[in-house]
PDB file of C-alpha atoms in Angstrom:
ATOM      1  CA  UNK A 294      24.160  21.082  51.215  1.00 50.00           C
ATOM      2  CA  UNK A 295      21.824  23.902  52.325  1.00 51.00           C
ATOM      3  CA  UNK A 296      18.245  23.517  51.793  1.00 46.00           C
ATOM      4  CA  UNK A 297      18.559  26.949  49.388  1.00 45.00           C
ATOM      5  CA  UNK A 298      21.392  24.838  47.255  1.00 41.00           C
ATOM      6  CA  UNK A 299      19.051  21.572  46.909  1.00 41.00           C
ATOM      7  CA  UNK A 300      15.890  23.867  45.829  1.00 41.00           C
ATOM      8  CA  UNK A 301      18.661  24.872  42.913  1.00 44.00           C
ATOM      9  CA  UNK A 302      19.662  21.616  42.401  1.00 41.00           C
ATOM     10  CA  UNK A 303      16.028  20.528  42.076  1.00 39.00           C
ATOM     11  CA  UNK A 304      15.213  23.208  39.694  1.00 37.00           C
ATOM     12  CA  UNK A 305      18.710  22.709  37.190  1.00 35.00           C
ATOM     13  CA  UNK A 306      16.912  18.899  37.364  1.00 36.00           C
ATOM     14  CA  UNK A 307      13.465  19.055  36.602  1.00 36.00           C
ATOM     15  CA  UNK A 308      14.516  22.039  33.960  1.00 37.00           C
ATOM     16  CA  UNK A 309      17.296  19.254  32.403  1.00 34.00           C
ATOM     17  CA  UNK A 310      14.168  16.534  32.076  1.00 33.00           C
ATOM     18  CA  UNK A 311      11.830  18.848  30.515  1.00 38.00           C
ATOM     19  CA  UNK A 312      14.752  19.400  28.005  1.00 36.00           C
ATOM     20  CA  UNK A 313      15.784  15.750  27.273  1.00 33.00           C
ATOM     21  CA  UNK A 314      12.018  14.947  27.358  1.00 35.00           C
ATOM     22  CA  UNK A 315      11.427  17.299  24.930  1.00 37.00           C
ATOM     23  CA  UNK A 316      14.346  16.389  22.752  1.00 40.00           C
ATOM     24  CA  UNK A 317      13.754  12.424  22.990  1.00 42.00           C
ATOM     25  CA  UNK A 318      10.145  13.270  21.059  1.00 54.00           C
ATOM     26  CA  UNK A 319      11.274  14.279  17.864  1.00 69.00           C
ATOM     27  CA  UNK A 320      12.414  11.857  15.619  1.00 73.00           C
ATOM     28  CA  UNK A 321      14.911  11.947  12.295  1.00 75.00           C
ATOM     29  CA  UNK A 322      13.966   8.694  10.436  1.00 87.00           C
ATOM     30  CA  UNK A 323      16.929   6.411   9.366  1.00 86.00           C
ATOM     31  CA  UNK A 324      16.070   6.114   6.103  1.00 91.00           C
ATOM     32  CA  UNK A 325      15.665   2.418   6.595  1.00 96.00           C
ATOM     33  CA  UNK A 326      12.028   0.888   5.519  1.00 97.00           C
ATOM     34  CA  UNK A 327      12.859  -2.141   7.980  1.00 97.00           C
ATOM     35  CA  UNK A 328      13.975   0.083  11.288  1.00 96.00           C
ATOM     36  CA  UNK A 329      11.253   2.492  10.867  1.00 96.00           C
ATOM     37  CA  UNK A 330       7.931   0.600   9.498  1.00 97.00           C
ATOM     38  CA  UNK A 331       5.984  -2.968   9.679  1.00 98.00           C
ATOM     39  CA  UNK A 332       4.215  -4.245   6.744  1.00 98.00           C
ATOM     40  CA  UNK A 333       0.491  -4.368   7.569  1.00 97.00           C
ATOM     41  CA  UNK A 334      -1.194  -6.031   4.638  1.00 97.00           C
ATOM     42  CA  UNK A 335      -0.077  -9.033   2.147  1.00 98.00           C
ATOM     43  CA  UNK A 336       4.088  -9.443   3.217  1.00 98.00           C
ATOM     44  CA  UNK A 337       4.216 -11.128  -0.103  1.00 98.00           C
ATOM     45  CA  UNK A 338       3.446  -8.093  -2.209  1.00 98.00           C
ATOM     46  CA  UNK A 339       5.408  -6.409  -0.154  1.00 98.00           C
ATOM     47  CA  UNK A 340       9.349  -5.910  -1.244  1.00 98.00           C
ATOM     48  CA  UNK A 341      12.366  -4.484   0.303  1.00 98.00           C
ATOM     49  CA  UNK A 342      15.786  -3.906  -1.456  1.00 98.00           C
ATOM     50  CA  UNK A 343      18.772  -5.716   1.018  1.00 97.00           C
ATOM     51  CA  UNK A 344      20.093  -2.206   2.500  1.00 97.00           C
ATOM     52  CA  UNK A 345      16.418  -1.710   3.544  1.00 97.00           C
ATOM     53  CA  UNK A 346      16.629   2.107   1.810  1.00 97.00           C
ATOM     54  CA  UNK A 347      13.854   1.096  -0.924  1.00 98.00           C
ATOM     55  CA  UNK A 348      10.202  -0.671  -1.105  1.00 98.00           C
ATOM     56  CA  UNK A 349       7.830  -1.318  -3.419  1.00 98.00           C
ATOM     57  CA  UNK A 350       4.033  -2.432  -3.128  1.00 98.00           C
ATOM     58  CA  UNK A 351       2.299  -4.793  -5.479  1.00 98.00           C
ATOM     59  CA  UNK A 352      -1.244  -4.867  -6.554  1.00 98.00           C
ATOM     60  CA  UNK A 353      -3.017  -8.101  -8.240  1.00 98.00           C
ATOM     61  CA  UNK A 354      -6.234 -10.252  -8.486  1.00 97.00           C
ATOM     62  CA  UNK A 355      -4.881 -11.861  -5.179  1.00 97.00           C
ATOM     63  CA  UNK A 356      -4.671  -8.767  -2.862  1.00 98.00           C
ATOM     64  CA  UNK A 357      -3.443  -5.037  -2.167  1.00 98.00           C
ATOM     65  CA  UNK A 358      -0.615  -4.253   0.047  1.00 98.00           C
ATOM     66  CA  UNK A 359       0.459  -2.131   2.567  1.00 98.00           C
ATOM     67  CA  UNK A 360       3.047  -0.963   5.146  1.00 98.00           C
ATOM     68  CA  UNK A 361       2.393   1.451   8.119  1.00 98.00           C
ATOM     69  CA  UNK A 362       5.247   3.622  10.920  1.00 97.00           C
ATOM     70  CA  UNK A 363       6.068   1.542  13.897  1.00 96.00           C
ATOM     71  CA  UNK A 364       5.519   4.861  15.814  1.00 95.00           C
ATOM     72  CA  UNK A 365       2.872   7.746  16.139  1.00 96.00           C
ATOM     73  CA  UNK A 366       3.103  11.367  15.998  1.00 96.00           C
ATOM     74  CA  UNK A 367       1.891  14.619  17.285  1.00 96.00           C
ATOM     75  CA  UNK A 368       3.033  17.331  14.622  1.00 97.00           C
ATOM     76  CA  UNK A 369       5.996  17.205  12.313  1.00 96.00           C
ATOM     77  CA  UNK A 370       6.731  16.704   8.603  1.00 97.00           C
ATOM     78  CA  UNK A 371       7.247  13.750   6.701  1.00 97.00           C
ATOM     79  CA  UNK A 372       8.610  13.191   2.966  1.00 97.00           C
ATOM     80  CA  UNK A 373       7.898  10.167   0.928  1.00 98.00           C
ATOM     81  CA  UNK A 374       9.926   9.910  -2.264  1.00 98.00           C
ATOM     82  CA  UNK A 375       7.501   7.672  -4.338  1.00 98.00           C
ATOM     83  CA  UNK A 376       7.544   6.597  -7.785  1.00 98.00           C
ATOM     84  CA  UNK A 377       3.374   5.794  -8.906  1.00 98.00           C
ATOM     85  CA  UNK A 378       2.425   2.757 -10.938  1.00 97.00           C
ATOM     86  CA  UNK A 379       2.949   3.149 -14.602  1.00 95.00           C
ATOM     87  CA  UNK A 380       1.023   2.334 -17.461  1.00 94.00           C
ATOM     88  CA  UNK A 381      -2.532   1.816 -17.498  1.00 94.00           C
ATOM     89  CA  UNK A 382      -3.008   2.465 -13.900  1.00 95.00           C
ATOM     90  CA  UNK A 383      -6.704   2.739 -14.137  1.00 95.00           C
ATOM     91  CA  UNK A 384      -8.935   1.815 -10.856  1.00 96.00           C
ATOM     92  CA  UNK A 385      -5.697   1.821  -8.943  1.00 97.00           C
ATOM     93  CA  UNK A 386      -4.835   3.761  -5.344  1.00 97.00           C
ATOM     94  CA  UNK A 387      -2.219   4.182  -3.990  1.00 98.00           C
ATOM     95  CA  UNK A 388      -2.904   5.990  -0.317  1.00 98.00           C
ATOM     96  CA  UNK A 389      -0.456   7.815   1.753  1.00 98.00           C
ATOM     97  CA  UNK A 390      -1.202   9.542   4.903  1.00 98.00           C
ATOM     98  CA  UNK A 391      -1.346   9.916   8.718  1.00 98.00           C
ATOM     99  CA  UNK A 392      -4.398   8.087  10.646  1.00 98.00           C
ATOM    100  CA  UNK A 393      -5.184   8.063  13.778  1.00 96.00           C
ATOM    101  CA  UNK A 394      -6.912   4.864  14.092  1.00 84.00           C
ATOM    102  CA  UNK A 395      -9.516   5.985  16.850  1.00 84.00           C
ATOM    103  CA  UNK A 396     -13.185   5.719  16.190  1.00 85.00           C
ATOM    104  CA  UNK A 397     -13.472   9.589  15.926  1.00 92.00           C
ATOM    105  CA  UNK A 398     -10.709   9.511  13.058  1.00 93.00           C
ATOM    106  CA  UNK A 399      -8.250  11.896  12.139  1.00 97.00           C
ATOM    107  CA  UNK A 400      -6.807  11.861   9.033  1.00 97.00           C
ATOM    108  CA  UNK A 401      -4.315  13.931   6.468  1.00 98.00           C
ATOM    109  CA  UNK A 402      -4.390  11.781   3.099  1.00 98.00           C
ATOM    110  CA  UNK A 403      -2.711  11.956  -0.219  1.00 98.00           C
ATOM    111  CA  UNK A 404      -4.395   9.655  -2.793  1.00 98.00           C
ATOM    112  CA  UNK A 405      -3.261   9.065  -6.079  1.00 98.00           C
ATOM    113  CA  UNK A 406      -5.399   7.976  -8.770  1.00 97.00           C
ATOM    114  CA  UNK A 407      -4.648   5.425 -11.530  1.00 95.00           C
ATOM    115  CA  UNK A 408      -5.207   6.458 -14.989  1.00 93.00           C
ATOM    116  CA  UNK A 409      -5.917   5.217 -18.306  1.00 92.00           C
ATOM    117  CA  UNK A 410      -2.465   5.625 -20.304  1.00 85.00           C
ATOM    118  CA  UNK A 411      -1.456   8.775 -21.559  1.00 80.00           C
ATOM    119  CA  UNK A 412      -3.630  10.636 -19.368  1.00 87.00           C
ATOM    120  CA  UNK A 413      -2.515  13.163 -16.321  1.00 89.00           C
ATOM    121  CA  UNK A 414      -2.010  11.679 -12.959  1.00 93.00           C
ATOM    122  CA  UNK A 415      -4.638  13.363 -10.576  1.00 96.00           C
ATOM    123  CA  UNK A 416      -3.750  13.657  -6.722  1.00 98.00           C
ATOM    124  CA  UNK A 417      -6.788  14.037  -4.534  1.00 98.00           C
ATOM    125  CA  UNK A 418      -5.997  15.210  -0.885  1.00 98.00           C
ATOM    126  CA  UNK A 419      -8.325  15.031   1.833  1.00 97.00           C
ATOM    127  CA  UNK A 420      -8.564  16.060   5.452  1.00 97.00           C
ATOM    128  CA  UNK A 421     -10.642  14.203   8.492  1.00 95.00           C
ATOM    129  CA  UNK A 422     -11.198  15.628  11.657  1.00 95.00           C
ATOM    130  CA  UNK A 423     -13.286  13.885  14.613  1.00 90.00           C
ATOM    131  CA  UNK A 424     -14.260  11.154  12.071  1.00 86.00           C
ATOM    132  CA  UNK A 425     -15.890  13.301   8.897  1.00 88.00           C
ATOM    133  CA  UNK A 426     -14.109  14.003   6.213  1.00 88.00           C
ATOM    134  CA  UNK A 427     -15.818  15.691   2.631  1.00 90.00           C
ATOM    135  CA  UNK A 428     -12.527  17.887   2.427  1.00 96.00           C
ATOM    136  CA  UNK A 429     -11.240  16.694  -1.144  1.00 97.00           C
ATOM    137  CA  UNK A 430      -9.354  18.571  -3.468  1.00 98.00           C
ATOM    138  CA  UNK A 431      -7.901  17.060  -6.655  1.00 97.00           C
ATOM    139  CA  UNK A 432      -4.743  18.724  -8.784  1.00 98.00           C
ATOM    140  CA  UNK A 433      -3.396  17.084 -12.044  1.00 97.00           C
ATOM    141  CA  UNK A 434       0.468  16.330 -11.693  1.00 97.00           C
ATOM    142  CA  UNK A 435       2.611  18.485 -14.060  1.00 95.00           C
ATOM    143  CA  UNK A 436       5.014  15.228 -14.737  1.00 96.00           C
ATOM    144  CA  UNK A 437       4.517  12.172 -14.967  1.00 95.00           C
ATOM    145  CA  UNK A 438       5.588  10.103 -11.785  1.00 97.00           C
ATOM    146  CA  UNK A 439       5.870   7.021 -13.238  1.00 96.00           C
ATOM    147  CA  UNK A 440       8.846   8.014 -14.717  1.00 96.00           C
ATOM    148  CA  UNK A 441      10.953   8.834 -11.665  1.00 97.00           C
ATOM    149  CA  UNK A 442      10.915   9.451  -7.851  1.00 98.00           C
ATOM    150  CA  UNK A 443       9.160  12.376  -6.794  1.00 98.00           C
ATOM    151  CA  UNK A 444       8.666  13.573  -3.077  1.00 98.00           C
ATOM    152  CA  UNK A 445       5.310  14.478  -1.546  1.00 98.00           C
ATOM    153  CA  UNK A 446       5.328  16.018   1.707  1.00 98.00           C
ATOM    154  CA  UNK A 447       2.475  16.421   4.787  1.00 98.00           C
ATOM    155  CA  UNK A 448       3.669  19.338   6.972  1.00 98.00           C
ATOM    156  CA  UNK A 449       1.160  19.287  10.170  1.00 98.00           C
ATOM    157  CA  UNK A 450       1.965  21.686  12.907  1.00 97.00           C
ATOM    158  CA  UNK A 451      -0.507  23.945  15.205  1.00 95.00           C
ATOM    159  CA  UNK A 452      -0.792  26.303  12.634  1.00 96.00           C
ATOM    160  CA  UNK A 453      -1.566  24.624   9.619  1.00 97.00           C
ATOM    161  CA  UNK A 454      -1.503  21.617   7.392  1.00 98.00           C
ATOM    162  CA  UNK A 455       0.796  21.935   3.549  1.00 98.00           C
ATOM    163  CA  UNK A 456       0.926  19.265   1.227  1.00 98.00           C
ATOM    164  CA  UNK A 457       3.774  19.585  -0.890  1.00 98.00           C
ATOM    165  CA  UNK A 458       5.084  17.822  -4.068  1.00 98.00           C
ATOM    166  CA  UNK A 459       8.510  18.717  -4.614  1.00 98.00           C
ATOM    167  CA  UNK A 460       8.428  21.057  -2.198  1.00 97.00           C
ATOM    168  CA  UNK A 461       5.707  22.934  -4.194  1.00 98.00           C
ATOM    169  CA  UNK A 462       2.722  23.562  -1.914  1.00 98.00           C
ATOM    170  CA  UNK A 463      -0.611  22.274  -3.664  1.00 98.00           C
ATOM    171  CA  UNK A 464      -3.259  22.468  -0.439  1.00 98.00           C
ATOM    172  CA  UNK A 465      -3.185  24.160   2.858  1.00 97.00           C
ATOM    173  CA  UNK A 466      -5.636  23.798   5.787  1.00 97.00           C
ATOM    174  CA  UNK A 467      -5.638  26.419   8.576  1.00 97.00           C
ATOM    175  CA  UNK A 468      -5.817  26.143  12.010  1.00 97.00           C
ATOM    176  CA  UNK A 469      -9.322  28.062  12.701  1.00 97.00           C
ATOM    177  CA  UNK A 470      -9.973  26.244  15.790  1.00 96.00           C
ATOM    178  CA  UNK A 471     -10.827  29.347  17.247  1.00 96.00           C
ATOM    179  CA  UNK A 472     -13.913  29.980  14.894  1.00 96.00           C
ATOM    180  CA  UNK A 473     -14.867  26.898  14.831  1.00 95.00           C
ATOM    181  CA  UNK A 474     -13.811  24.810  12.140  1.00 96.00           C
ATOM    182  CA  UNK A 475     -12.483  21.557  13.204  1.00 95.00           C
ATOM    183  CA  UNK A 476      -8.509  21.054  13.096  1.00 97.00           C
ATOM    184  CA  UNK A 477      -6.454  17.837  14.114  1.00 96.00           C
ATOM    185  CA  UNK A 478      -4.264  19.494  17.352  1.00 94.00           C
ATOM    186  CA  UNK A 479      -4.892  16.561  19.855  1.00 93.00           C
ATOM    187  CA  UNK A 480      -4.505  12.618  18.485  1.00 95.00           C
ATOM    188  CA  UNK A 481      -1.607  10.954  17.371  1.00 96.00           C
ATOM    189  CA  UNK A 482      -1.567   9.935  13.739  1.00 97.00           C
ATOM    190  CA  UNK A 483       0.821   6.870  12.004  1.00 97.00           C
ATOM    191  CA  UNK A 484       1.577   6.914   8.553  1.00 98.00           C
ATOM    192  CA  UNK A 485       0.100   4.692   6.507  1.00 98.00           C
ATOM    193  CA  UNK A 486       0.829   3.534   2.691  1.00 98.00           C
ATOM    194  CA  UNK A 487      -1.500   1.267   0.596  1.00 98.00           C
ATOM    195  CA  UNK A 488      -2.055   0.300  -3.505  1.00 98.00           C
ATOM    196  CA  UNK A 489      -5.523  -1.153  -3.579  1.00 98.00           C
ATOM    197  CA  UNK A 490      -8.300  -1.493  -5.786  1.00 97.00           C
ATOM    198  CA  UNK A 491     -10.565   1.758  -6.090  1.00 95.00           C
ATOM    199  CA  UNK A 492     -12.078   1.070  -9.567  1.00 94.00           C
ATOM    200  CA  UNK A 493     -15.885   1.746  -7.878  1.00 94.00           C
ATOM    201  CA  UNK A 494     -14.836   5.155  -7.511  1.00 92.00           C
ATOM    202  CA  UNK A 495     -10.795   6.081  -8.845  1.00 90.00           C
ATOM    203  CA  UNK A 496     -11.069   6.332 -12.225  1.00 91.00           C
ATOM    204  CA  UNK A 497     -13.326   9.000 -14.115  1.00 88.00           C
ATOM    205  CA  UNK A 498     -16.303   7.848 -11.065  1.00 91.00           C
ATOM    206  CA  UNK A 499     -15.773   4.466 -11.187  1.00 90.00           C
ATOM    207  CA  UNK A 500     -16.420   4.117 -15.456  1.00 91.00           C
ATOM    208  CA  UNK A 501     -12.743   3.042 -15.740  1.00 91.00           C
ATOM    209  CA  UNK A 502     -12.290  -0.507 -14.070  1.00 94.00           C
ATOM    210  CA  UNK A 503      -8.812  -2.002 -13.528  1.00 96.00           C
ATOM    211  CA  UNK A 504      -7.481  -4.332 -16.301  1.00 95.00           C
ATOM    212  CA  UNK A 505      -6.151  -7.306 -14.655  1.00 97.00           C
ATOM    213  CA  UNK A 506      -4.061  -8.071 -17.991  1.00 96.00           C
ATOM    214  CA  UNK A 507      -2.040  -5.595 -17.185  1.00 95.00           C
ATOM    215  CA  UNK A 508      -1.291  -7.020 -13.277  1.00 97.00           C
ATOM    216  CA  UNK A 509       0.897  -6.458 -11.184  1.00 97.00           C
ATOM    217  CA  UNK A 510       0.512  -2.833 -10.434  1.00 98.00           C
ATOM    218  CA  UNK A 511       3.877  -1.855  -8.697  1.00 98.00           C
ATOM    219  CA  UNK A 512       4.004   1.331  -6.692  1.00 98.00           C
ATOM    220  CA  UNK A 513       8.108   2.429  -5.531  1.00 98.00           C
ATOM    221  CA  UNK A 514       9.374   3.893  -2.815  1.00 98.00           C
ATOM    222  CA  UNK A 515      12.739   5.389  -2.541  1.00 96.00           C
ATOM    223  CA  UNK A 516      14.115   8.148   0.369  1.00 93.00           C
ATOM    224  CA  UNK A 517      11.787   9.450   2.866  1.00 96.00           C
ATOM    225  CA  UNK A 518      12.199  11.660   6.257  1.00 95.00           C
ATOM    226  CA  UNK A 519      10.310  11.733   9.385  1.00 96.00           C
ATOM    227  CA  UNK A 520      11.174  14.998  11.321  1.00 95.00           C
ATOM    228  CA  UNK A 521       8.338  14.409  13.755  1.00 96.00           C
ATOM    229  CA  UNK A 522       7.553  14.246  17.644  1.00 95.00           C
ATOM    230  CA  UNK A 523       7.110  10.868  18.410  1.00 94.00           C
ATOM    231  CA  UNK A 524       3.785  10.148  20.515  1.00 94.00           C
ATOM    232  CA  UNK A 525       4.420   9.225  24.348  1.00 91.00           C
ATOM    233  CA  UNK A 526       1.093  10.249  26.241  1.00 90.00           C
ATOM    234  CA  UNK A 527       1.189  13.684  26.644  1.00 88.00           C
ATOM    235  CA  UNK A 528       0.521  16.670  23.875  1.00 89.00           C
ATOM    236  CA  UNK A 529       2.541  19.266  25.835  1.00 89.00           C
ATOM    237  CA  UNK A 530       5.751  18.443  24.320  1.00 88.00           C
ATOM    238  CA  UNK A 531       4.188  18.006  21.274  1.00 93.00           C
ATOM    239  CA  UNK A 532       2.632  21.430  20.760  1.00 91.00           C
ATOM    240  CA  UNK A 533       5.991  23.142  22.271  1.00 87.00           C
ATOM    241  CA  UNK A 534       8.406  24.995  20.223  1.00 85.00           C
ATOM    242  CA  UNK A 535      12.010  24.403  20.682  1.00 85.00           C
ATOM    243  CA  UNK A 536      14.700  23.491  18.437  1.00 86.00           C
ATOM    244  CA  UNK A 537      13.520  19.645  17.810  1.00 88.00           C
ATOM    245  CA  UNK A 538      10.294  21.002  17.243  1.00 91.00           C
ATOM    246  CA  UNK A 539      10.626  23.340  14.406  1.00 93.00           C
ATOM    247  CA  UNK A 540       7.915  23.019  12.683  1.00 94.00           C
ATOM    248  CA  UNK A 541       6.089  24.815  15.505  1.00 92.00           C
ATOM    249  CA  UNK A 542       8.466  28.171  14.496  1.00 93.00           C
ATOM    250  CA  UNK A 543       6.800  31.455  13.715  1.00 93.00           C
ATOM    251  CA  UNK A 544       8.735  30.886   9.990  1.00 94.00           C
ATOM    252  CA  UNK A 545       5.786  27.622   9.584  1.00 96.00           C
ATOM    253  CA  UNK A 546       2.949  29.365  10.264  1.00 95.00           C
ATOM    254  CA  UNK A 547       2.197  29.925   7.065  1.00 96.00           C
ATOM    255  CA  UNK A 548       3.722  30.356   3.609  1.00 97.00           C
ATOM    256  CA  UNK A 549       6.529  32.319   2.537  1.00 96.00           C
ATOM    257  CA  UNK A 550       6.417  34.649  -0.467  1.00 96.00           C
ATOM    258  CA  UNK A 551       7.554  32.123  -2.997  1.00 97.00           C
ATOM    259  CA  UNK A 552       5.729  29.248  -1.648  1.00 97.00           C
ATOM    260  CA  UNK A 553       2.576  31.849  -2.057  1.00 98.00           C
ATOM    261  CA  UNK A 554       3.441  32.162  -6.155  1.00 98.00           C
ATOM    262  CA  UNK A 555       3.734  28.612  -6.410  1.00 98.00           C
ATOM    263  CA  UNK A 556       0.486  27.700  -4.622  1.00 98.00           C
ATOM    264  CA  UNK A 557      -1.158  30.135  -6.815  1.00 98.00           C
ATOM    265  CA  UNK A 558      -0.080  28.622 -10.164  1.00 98.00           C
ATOM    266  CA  UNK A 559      -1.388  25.480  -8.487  1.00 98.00           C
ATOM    267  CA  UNK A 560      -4.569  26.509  -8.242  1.00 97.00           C
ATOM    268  CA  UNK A 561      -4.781  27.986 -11.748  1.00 97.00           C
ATOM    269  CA  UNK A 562      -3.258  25.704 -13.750  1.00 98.00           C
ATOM    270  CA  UNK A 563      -3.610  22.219 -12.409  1.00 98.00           C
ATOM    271  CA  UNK A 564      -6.614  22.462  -9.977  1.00 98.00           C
ATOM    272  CA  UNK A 565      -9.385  19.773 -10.603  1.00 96.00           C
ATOM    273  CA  UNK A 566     -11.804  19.556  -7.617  1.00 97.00           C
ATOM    274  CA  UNK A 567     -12.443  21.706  -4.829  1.00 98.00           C
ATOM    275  CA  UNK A 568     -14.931  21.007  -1.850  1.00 97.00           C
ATOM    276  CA  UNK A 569     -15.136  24.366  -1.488  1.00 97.00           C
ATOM    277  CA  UNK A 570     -16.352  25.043  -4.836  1.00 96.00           C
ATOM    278  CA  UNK A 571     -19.106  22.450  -4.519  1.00 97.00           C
ATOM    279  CA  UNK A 572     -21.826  24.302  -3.974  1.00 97.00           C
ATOM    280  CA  UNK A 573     -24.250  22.057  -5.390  1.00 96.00           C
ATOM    281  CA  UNK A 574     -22.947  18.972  -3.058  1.00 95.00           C
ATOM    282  CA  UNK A 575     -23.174  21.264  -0.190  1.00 95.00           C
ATOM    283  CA  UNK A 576     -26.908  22.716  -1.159  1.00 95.00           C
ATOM    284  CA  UNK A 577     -25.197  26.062  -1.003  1.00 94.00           C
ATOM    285  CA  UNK A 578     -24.230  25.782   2.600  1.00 95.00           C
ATOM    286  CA  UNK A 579     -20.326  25.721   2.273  1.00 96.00           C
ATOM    287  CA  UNK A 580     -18.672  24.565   5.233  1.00 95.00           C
ATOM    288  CA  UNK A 581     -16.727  27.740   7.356  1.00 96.00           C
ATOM    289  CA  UNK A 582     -13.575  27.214   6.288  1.00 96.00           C
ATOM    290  CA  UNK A 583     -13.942  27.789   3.025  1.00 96.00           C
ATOM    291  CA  UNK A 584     -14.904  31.492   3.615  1.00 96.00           C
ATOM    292  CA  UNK A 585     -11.469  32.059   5.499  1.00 96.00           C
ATOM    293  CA  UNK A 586      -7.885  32.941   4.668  1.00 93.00           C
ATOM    294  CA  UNK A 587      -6.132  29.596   3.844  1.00 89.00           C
ATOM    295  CA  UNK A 588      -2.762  31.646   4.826  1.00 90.00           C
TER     296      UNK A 588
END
């Protein structure tokens, strides 16, 4: 073989393991609890159906639970199908999110807080970057998710971060790196799920404690998909688009029309808290973000 032919050779090579590498970091979940998690906190409040395809988490006087991904990402989009403790739920959590479990912390977080019965589940979302957080927001739910499964969604590419419940888009955070404002782009992040006792702070501030008659809290899960690239050292094939990656496409940058109408009504209707609104808590001194384009 010439040396011109093994220069070609060499090329087709290296181009064919920048592919498969590239293709080996996403991942589609198998829908199995077992393959694709490890309980991290109390196994025996932990529960998994025999096909592996469901969980729940129990809360009592004893302990909290929790279960966490056996692998870390870089960018993606994962759906949790989750159905939230019923009945009087008060001074309850139940935390699901992607951490990064360094000591300058990155973290995207949906928390759901318990409730006296008969009142409106609220959802607070928050967003840590290099270890500080003050980023909440806090929505009502429309439903009631005790009732059935619902799915809430995390979609974190370089562009920006959606939360989504059903599909319905009820926070975004931008990527304005570029002026500034801190955005997770670099460290890998696990996801994490946890019911736990919050009543210092879940619950109207803290006034509404948990009623231990009413133990165990049981929080379900049902179907869930991780469409993410799967952590292996470096960021470039992370932060690349190509077909595996696709939530790097020009479509995810930010919303489409309808999801724009949606987030809207969001923010009219159901909207409790928002940081950025807090101008007493932040002495009048917003932080930058809140003064730019969330899409």
């Amino acid at each position: 073989m010439t040396s011109c032919y093994k220069l070609q050779a060499f090329i087709i090579t290296l181009l064919f393991l920048n592919l498969f590498r590239i293709s080996v970091a996403s991942i589609v979940s198998t829908g199995n609890f077992n393959d694709d998690f490890f309980v991290m906190w109390a196994p025996s409040h932990v529960n998994t159906s025999a096909d592996g395809r469901e969980r729940s988490l129990k809360l009592d006087e004893e302990s909290g639970s929790g279960f966490a991904s056996n692998q870390m990402f870089l960018f993606g989009r994962i759906d949790m199908q989750i159905k939230l403790v019923p009945g009087n739920s008060a001074g309850t959590v139940l935390a699901y999110y992607l951490a990064s479990d360094q000591p300058n912390q990155d973290e995207i977080d949906f928390e759901f807080l318990g409730n006296v019965s008969g009142q409106p589940y609220i959802v607070q979302t928050n967003i840590y970057v290099d270890g500080f957080d003050h980023r909440e927001e806090r929505i009502y739910l429309w439903f009631d998710p005790t009732e059935d499964f619902h799915t809430y969604s995390i979609l974190w590419n370089l562009y920006q971060i959606v939360f989504m419940v059903d599909s319905i888009p009820i926070r975004l955070y931008r990527n304005h790196a570029d002026k500034g404002v801190p955005y997770p782009r670099w460290q890998p992040m696990g996801i994490k799920v946890s019911l736990w006792n919050g009543d210092s702070w879940a619950t109207r501030g803290g006034q509404e404690k948990i009623d231990w008659s009413k133990a165990p809290f049981i929080a379900s899960f049902g179907d869930y998909q991780i469409d993410a690239c799967i952590w292996k050292g470096n960021p470039r094939f992370c932060r690349a688009y190509s077909t595996t990656n696709w939530w790097n496409g020009s479509r995810f940058r930010t919303l489409n029309r309808v999801q724009k109408r949606w987030f809207k009504w969001v923010r009219k209707y159901h909207m409790v808290y928002d940081y950025c609104q807090d101008y007493q808590r932040f002495q009048n001194n917003l932080p930058k973000e809140c003064s730019l384009p969330k899409y």
